[in-house]
Amino acid sequence: MLEFKYDTQLLIEGENLDEDVISDYFIENFKGDCLLAVGDDELIKIHFHTNEPWKVLEYCSTLGEIYDIVVEDMDRQSRGLKG
């Protein structure tokens, strides 16, 4: 059993985005692991394992336009099922 079930990935397009500020917010406000927040001030790629992907989506949508959203159930994948 995985501690964090959902692999959550998305892109944020906006203005004045700061990957360090975004990373700090994730660390302080969300339970999860394997955080990647990389990009520049107009486009950030997010990768995060969590049990509450809707919170990630809600926060990221406040930063700009979110797209290429993927939420995969890693527990299902580990059992050979479609995630």
Coordinates of N, CA and C in Angstrom, one line a residue:
M1 N 0.9 -1.2 0.0 CA 0.0 0.0 0.0 C 0.9 1.2 0.0
L2 N 0.6 2.2 -0.9 CA 1.3 3.4 -1.0 C 0.8 4.4 0.0
E3 N 1.7 5.2 0.6 CA 1.3 6.3 1.5 C 0.5 7.3 0.8
F4 N 1.0 7.7 -0.4 CA 0.3 8.7 -1.2 C -0.1 8.1 -2.5
K5 N -1.4 8.1 -2.8 CA -2.0 7.3 -3.8 C -2.0 7.9 -5.2
Y6 N -2.1 9.2 -5.3 CA -2.3 9.8 -6.6 C -1.1 10.6 -7.1
D7 N -0.7 10.2 -8.3 CA 0.4 11.0 -9.0 C -0.3 12.1 -9.7
T8 N -0.1 13.3 -9.3 CA -0.8 14.5 -9.8 C 0.2 15.4 -10.6
Q9 N -0.1 15.6 -11.9 CA 0.8 16.4 -12.8 C 0.0 17.4 -13.5
L10 N 0.5 18.6 -13.7 CA -0.2 19.6 -14.5 C 0.8 20.7 -14.9
L11 N 0.4 21.6 -15.7 CA 1.1 22.8 -16.1 C 0.3 24.0 -15.6
I12 N 1.0 25.0 -15.2 CA 0.4 26.3 -14.8 C 1.0 27.4 -15.7
E13 N 0.2 28.1 -16.4 CA 0.6 29.2 -17.3 C 0.1 30.5 -16.6
G14 N 1.0 31.4 -16.4 CA 0.6 32.6 -15.8 C 1.7 33.7 -15.9
E15 N 1.6 34.6 -15.0 CA 2.6 35.7 -15.0 C 3.3 35.8 -13.6
N16 N 4.5 36.1 -13.6 CA 5.3 36.2 -12.3 C 5.2 35.0 -11.4
L17 N 5.2 33.8 -12.1 CA 5.2 32.6 -11.3 C 6.6 32.4 -10.7
D18 N 6.6 31.8 -9.5 CA 7.9 31.6 -8.8 C 7.9 30.1 -8.3
E19 N 8.8 29.3 -8.9 CA 8.8 27.9 -8.5 C 9.1 27.7 -7.0
D20 N 10.0 28.6 -6.4 CA 10.3 28.4 -5.0 C 9.1 28.8 -4.1
V21 N 8.4 29.8 -4.4 CA 7.2 30.1 -3.7 C 6.1 29.0 -3.8
I22 N 6.0 28.5 -4.9 CA 5.0 27.4 -5.1 C 5.5 26.1 -4.4
S23 N 6.7 25.8 -4.5 CA 7.3 24.6 -3.7 C 7.1 24.8 -2.2
D24 N 7.4 26.0 -1.7 CA 7.2 26.3 -0.3 C 5.8 26.1 0.1
Y25 N 4.8 26.6 -0.7 CA 3.4 26.5 -0.4 C 3.0 25.0 -0.3
F26 N 3.4 24.2 -1.2 CA 3.1 22.8 -1.2 C 3.6 22.1 0.1
I27 N 4.9 22.4 0.4 CA 5.5 21.8 1.6 C 4.8 22.2 2.9
E28 N 4.3 23.4 2.9 CA 3.7 23.9 4.2 C 2.2 23.5 4.2
N29 N 1.5 23.3 3.1 CA 0.1 23.1 3.1 C -0.5 21.8 2.6
F30 N 0.3 20.9 2.0 CA -0.2 19.7 1.5 C 0.7 18.5 2.0
K31 N 0.0 17.4 2.2 CA 0.7 16.2 2.6 C 1.0 15.4 1.3
G32 N 2.2 15.0 1.1 CA 2.6 14.3 -0.1 C 4.1 14.2 -0.2
D33 N 4.6 13.6 -1.4 CA 6.0 13.5 -1.6 C 6.3 13.6 -3.1
C34 N 7.5 13.5 -3.5 CA 8.0 13.5 -4.8 C 7.6 14.8 -5.5
L35 N 7.7 15.9 -4.8 CA 7.4 17.2 -5.4 C 8.4 17.7 -6.4
L36 N 7.9 18.1 -7.6 CA 8.7 18.9 -8.6 C 7.9 20.1 -9.0
A37 N 8.4 21.2 -8.9 CA 7.8 22.5 -9.4 C 8.9 23.2 -10.1
V38 N 8.9 23.0 -11.4 CA 10.0 23.6 -12.3 C 9.4 24.4 -13.4
G39 N 10.2 25.4 -13.8 CA 9.8 26.2 -14.9 C 10.4 27.6 -14.8
D40 N 9.6 28.5 -15.3 CA 10.0 29.9 -15.3 C 8.8 30.8 -14.8
D41 N 8.9 32.1 -15.1 CA 7.9 33.0 -14.5 C 6.6 33.0 -15.3
E42 N 6.5 32.2 -16.4 CA 5.3 32.1 -17.2 C 4.7 30.7 -17.3
L43 N 5.6 29.7 -17.0 CA 5.1 28.3 -17.1 C 5.8 27.4 -16.1
I44 N 5.0 26.7 -15.3 CA 5.5 25.8 -14.2 C 4.9 24.5 -14.4
K45 N 5.8 23.4 -14.4 CA 5.3 22.0 -14.4 C 5.3 21.6 -12.9
I46 N 4.2 20.9 -12.6 CA 4.0 20.4 -11.2 C 3.9 18.9 -11.3
H47 N 4.6 18.2 -10.4 CA 4.5 16.7 -10.3 C 4.5 16.5 -8.8
F48 N 3.5 15.8 -8.3 CA 3.3 15.6 -6.8 C 2.5 14.4 -6.5
H49 N 2.9 13.6 -5.5 CA 2.2 12.5 -5.1 C 1.4 12.9 -3.8
T50 N 0.1 12.7 -3.8 CA -0.8 13.1 -2.7 C -2.0 12.2 -2.6
N51 N -2.7 12.3 -1.5 CA -4.0 11.6 -1.4 C -5.2 12.6 -1.7
E52 N -4.8 13.9 -1.9 CA -5.9 14.9 -2.1 C -5.5 15.8 -3.3
P53 N -5.6 15.2 -4.5 CA -5.2 16.0 -5.7 C -6.1 17.2 -6.0
W54 N -7.3 17.1 -5.5 CA -8.2 18.3 -5.7 C -7.7 19.5 -5.1
K55 N -7.0 19.4 -3.9 CA -6.5 20.5 -3.2 C -5.3 21.2 -4.1
V56 N -4.5 20.3 -4.7 CA -3.4 20.8 -5.6 C -4.0 21.6 -6.7
L57 N -5.1 21.0 -7.4 CA -5.7 21.7 -8.5 C -6.3 23.0 -8.1
E58 N -7.0 23.0 -7.0 CA -7.6 24.2 -6.5 C -6.6 25.3 -6.3
Y59 N -5.5 25.0 -5.6 CA -4.4 26.0 -5.4 C -3.8 26.5 -6.7
C60 N -3.4 25.5 -7.5 CA -2.7 25.9 -8.8 C -3.6 26.7 -9.7
S61 N -4.9 26.5 -9.6 CA -5.8 27.3 -10.4 C -5.9 28.8 -10.0
T62 N -5.4 29.1 -8.8 CA -5.4 30.5 -8.3 C -4.1 31.2 -8.8
L63 N -3.2 30.4 -9.4 CA -1.9 31.0 -9.9 C -1.9 31.4 -11.3
G64 N -2.8 30.7 -12.1 CA -2.9 31.0 -13.5 C -3.8 29.9 -14.1
E65 N -3.7 29.8 -15.4 CA -4.4 28.8 -16.2 C -3.7 27.4 -16.0
I66 N -4.5 26.4 -15.6 CA -4.0 25.1 -15.5 C -4.4 24.2 -16.7
Y67 N -3.5 23.3 -17.1 CA -3.9 22.4 -18.2 C -2.9 21.2 -18.3
D68 N -3.2 20.3 -19.2 CA -2.4 19.0 -19.2 C -2.5 18.4 -17.9
I69 N -3.6 18.3 -17.3 CA -3.8 17.8 -16.0 C -3.9 16.2 -16.0
V70 N -3.1 15.6 -15.2 CA -3.1 14.1 -15.2 C -3.1 13.7 -13.7
V71 N -4.1 12.9 -13.3 CA -4.2 12.4 -11.9 C -4.3 10.9 -12.1
E72 N -3.3 10.2 -11.7 CA -3.3 8.7 -11.8 C -3.2 8.0 -10.5
D73 N -4.0 7.0 -10.4 CA -4.1 6.2 -9.2 C -2.9 5.1 -9.2
M74 N -1.9 5.4 -8.5 CA -0.7 4.6 -8.5 C -0.9 3.2 -7.8
D75 N -1.9 3.1 -6.9 CA -2.2 1.8 -6.3 C -2.8 0.9 -7.4
R76 N -3.7 1.4 -8.2 CA -4.3 0.6 -9.3 C -3.2 0.2 -10.2
Q77 N -2.3 1.1 -10.6 CA -1.3 0.8 -11.5 C -0.4 -0.3 -11.0
S78 N -0.1 -0.3 -9.7 CA 0.8 -1.3 -9.1 C 0.1 -2.7 -9.1
R79 N -1.2 -2.7 -9.2 CA -1.9 -4.0 -9.3 C -2.2 -4.4 -10.8
G80 N -1.6 -3.7 -11.7 CA -1.7 -4.0 -13.1 C -2.9 -3.5 -13.8
L81 N -3.6 -2.6 -13.1 CA -4.9 -2.0 -13.7 C -4.6 -0.6 -14.3
K82 N -5.5 -0.2 -15.1 CA -5.4 1.2 -15.7 C -5.5 2.2 -14.6
G83 N -4.5 3.2 -14.5 CA -4.5 4.1 -13.4 C -5.5 5.3 -13.6

